[in-house]
CSV table of C-alpha atoms and ligand atoms in Angstrom, one decimal:
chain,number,residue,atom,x,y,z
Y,1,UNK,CA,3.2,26.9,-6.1
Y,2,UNK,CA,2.1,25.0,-8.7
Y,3,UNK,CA,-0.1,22.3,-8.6
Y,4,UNK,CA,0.6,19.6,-10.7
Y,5,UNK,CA,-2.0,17.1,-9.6
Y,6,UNK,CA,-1.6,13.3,-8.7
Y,7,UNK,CA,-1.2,11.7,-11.9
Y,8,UNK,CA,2.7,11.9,-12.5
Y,9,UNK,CA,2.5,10.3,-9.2
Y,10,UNK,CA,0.7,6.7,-10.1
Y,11,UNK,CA,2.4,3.8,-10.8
Y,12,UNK,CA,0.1,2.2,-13.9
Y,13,UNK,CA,-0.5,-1.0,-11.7
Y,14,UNK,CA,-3.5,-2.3,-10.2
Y,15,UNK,CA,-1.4,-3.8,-7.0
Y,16,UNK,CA,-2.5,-2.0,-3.8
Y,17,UNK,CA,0.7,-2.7,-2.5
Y,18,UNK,CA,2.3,-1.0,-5.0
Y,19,UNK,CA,-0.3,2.2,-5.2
Y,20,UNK,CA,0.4,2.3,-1.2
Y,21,UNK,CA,4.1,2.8,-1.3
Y,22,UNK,CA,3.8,5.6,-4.3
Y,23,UNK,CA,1.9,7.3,-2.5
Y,24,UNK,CA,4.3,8.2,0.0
Y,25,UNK,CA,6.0,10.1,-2.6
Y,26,UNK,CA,3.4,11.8,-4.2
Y,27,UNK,CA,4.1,16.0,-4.4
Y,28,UNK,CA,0.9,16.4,-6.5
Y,29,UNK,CA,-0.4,18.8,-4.4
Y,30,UNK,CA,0.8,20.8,-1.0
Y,31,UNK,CA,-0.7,18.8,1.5
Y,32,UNK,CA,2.1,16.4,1.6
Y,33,UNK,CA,3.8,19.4,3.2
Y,34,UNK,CA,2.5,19.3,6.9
Y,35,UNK,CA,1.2,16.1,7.1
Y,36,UNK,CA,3.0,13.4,8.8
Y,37,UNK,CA,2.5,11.0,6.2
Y,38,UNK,CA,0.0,9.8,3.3
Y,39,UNK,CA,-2.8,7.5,4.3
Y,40,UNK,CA,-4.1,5.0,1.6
Y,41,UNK,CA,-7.2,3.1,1.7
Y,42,UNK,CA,-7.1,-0.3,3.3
Y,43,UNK,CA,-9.1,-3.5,2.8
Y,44,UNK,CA,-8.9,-6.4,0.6
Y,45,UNK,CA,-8.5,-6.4,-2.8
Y,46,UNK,CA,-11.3,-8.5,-3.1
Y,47,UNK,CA,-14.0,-6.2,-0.8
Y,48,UNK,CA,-17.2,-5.9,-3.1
Y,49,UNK,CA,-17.7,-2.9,-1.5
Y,50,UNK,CA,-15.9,0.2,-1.5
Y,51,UNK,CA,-16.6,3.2,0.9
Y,52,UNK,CA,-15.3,6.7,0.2
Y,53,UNK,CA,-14.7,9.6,3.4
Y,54,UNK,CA,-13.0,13.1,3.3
Y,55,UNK,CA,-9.6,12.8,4.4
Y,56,UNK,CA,-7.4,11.4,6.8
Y,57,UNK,CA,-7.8,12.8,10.5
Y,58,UNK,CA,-5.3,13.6,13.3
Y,59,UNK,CA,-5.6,9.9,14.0
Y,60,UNK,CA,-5.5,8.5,11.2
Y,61,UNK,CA,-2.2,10.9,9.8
Y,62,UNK,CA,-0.1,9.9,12.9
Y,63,UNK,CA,-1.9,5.9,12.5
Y,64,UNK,CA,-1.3,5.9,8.5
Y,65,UNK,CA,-4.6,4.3,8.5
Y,66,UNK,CA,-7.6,5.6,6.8
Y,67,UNK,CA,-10.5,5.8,9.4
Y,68,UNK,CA,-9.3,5.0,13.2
Y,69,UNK,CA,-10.0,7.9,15.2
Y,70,UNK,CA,-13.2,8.9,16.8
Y,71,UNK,CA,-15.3,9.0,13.1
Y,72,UNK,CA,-13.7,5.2,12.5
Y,73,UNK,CA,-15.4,4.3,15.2
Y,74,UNK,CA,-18.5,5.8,14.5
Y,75,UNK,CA,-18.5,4.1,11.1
Y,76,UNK,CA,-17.2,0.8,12.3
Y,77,UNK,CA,-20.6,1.0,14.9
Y,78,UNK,CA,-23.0,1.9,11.6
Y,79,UNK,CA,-21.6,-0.9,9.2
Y,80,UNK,CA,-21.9,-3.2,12.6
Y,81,UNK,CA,-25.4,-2.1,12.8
Y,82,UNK,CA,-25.9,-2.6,9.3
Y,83,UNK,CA,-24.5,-6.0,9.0
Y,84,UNK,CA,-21.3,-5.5,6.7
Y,85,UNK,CA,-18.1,-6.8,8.2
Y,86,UNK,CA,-15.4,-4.0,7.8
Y,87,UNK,CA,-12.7,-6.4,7.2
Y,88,UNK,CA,-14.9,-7.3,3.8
Y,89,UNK,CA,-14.8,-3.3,2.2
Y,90,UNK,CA,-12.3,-1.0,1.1
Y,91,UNK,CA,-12.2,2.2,3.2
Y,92,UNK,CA,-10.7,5.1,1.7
Y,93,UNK,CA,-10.6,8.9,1.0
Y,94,UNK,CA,-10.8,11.6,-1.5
Y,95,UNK,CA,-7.6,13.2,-0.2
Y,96,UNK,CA,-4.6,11.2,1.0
Y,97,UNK,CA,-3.5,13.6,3.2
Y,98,UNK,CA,-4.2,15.4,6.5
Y,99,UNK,CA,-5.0,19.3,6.4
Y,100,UNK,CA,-5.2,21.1,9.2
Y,101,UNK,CA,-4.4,24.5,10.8
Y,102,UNK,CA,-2.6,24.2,14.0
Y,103,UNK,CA,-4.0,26.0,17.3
Y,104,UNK,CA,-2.0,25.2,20.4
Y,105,UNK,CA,-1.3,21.8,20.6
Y,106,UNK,CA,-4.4,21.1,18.8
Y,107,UNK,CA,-4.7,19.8,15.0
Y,108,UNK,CA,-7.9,21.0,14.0
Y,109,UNK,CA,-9.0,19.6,10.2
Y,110,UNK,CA,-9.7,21.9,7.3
Y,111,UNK,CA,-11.5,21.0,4.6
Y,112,UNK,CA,-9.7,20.7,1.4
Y,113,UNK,CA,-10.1,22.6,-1.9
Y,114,UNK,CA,-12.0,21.8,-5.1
Y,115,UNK,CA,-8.0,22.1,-6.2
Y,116,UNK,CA,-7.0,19.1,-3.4
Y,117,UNK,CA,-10.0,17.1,-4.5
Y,118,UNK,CA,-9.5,17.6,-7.7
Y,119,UNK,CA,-5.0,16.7,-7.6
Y,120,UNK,CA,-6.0,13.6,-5.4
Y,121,UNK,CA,-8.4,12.6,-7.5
Y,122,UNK,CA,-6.1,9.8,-9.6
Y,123,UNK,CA,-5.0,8.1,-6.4
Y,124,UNK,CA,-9.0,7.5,-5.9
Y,125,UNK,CA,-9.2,6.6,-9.5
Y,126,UNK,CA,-6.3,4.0,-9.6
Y,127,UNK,CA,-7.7,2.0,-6.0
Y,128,UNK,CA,-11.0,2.4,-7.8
Y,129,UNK,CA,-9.6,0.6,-10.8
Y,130,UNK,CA,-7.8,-2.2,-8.9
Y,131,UNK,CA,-10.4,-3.0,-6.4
Y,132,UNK,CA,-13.1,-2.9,-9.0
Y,133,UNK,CA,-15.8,-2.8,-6.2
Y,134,UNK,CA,-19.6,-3.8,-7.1
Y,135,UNK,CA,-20.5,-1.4,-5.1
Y,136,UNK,CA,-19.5,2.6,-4.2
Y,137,UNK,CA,-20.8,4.3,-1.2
Y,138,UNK,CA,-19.5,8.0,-1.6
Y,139,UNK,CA,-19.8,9.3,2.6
Y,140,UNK,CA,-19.8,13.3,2.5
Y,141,UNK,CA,-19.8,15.7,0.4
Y,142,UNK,CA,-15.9,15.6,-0.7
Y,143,UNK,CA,-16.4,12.3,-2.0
Y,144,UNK,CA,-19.5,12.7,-3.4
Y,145,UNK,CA,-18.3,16.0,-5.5
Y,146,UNK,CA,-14.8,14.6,-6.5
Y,147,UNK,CA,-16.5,11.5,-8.3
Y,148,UNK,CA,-19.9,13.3,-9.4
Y,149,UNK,CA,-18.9,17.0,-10.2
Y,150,UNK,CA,-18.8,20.3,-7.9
Y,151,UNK,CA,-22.3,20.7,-7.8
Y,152,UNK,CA,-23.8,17.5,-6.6
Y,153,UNK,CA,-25.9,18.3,-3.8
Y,154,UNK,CA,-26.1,14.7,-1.6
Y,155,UNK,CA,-29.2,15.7,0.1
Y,156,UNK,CA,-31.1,15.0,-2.6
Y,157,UNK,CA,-30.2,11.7,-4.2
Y,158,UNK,CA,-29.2,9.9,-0.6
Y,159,UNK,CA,-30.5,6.2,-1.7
Y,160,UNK,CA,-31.0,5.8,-5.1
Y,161,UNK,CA,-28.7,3.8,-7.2
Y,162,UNK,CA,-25.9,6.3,-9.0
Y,163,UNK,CA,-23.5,5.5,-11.8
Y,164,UNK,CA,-19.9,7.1,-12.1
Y,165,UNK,CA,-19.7,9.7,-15.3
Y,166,UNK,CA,-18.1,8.6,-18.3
Y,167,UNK,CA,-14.4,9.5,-18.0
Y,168,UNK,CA,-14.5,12.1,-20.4
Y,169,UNK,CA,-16.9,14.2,-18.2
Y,170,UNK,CA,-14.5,13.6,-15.5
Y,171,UNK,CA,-12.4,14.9,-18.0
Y,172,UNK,CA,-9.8,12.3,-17.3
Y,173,UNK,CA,-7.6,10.8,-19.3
Y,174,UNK,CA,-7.9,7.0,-19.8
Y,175,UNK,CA,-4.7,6.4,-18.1
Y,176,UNK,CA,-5.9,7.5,-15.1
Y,177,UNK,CA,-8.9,4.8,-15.2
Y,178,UNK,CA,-6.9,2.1,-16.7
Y,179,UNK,CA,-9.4,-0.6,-15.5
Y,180,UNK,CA,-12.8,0.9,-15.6
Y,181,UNK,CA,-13.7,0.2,-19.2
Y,182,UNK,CA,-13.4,-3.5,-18.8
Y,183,UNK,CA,-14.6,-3.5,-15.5
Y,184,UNK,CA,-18.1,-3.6,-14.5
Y,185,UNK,CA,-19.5,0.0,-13.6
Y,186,UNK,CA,-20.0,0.2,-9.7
Y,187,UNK,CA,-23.8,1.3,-8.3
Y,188,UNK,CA,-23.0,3.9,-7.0
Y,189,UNK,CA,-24.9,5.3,-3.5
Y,190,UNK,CA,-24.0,8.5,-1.5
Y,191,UNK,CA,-24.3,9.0,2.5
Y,192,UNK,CA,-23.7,11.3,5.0
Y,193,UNK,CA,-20.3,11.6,6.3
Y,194,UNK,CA,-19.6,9.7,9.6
Y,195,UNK,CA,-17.9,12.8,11.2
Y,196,UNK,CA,-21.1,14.8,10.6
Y,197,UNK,CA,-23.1,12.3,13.1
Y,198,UNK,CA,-20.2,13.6,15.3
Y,199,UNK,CA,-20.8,17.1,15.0
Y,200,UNK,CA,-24.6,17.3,14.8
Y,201,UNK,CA,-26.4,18.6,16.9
Y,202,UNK,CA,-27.2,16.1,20.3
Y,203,UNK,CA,-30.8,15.9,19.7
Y,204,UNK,CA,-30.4,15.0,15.8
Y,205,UNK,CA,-27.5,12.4,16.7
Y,206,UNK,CA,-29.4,9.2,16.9
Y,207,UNK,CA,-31.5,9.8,13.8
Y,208,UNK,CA,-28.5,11.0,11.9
Y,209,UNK,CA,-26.8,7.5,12.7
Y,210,UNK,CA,-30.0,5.6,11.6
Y,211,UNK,CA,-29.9,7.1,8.6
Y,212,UNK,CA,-26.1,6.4,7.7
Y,213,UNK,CA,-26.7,2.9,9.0
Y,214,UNK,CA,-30.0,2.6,6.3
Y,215,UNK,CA,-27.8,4.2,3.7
Y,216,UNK,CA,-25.3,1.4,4.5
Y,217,UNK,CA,-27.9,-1.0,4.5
Y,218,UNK,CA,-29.0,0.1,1.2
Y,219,UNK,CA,-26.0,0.0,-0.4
Y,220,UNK,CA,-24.8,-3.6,0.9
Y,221,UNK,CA,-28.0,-4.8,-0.3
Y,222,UNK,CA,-28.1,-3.8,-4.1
Y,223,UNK,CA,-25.9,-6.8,-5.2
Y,224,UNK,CA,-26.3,-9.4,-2.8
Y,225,UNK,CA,-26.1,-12.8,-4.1
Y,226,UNK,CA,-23.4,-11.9,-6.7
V,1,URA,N1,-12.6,11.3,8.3
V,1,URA,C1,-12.4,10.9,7.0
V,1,URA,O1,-13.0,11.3,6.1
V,1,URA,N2,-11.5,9.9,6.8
V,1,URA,C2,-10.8,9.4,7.7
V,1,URA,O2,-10.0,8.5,7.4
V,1,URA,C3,-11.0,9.8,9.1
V,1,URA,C4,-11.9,10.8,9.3
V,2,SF4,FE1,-0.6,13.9,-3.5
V,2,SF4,FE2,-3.1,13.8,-2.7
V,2,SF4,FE3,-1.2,14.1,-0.9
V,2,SF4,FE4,-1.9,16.1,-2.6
V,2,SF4,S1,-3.1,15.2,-1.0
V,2,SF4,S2,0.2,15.4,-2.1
V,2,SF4,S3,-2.4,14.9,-4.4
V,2,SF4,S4,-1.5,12.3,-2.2
């Protein structure tokens, strides 16, 4: 079927409320299909800081929540040990909903395509545009590639102070960023996705956590006192 992307889909408000209800009804892609239900990010308007995963998990599509399930609570344990309160940042995702292949019982999460990313990508825009954050921590490579372009490799630019492309090399229309040319551009830092401390390997586990909580750390500190 066709994929008409996201953007028919988005109210042209900067009220999360409002963002959080339309996307309920959003048919921009298929992944509304099998999912039980669109997650939004969460957090105050207000959060300085605004952090970035994949997707919503089998947790957090039957929670409508974005992060709660087991990589939730591995981020909730690195921004802990980093010293930002959760309650203070707006978590969210590149895709708003859940994709997954069923085996058994068992829901077990796919990644989604450039074509997802890419369809998605306004809803990210719009919270982007209402939440204004000072500060963008991109975790994984899905976030990092739907803001900075297919081939951004994370490896090799994990803590150094980023800036979003101009729209146009997002090729997006203005309407999608109706905020962002008034708004002060966010620095923008990528990470490691919590999920991948999950799945590394045992022996790498504890240095992969460090280094998300430094990332964190990092990126909390670029704008303090402002
Ligand atoms: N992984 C993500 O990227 N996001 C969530 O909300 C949960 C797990
Ligand atoms: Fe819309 Fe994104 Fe859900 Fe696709 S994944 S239907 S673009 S909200």
């Amino acid at each position: 079927m066709d994929h008409p992307g996201a953007a028919d889909f988005v109210p042209p408000t900067r009220s999360l409320t409002v963002l959080a209800d339309a996307v309920r009804g959003c048919r921009g892609c298929d992944l509304y299909r099998d999912a039980d239900q669109a997650v939004f990010g969460a957090g105050p308007r207000s959060a300085r800081i605004m952090l970035v995963g994949e997707q919503p998990g089998d947790r957090e599509d039957r929670a409508g929540q974005p992060f709660v399930g087991p990589a939730g609570r591995l981020l909730d344990k690195a921004l802990d040990a980093a010293s930002v309160d959760r309650t203070q940042v707006y978590v969210t995702n590149a895709v708003k909903h859940f994709k997954f292949t069923e085996r058994g019982k068992r829901r077990i999460h796919q990644k989604p395509s450039r074509t997802e990313v890419v369809a998605c990508r306004p809803w990210l825009l719009a919270e982007l545009a209402a939440v204004a954050p000072d500060t963008l921590v991109l975790m994984g490579a899905t976030a990092a590639q739907s803001l900075l372009g297919n081939d951004f490799r994370l490896t090799a630019h994990r803590r150094e102070v980023l800036a979003l492309p101009d729209a146009e090399v997002l090729a997006l229309p203005d309407a999608e960023m109706p905020s962002l040319p008034d708004a002060p551009a966010p620095d923008v830092v990528v990470t490691i996705h919590p999920s991948a401390v999950l799945r590394g390997p045992d022996d790498s586990r504890a240095e992969a956590f460090d280094s998300l909580v430094e990332d964190l750390r990092f990126a909390a500190g670029l704008r303090t006192g402002t």
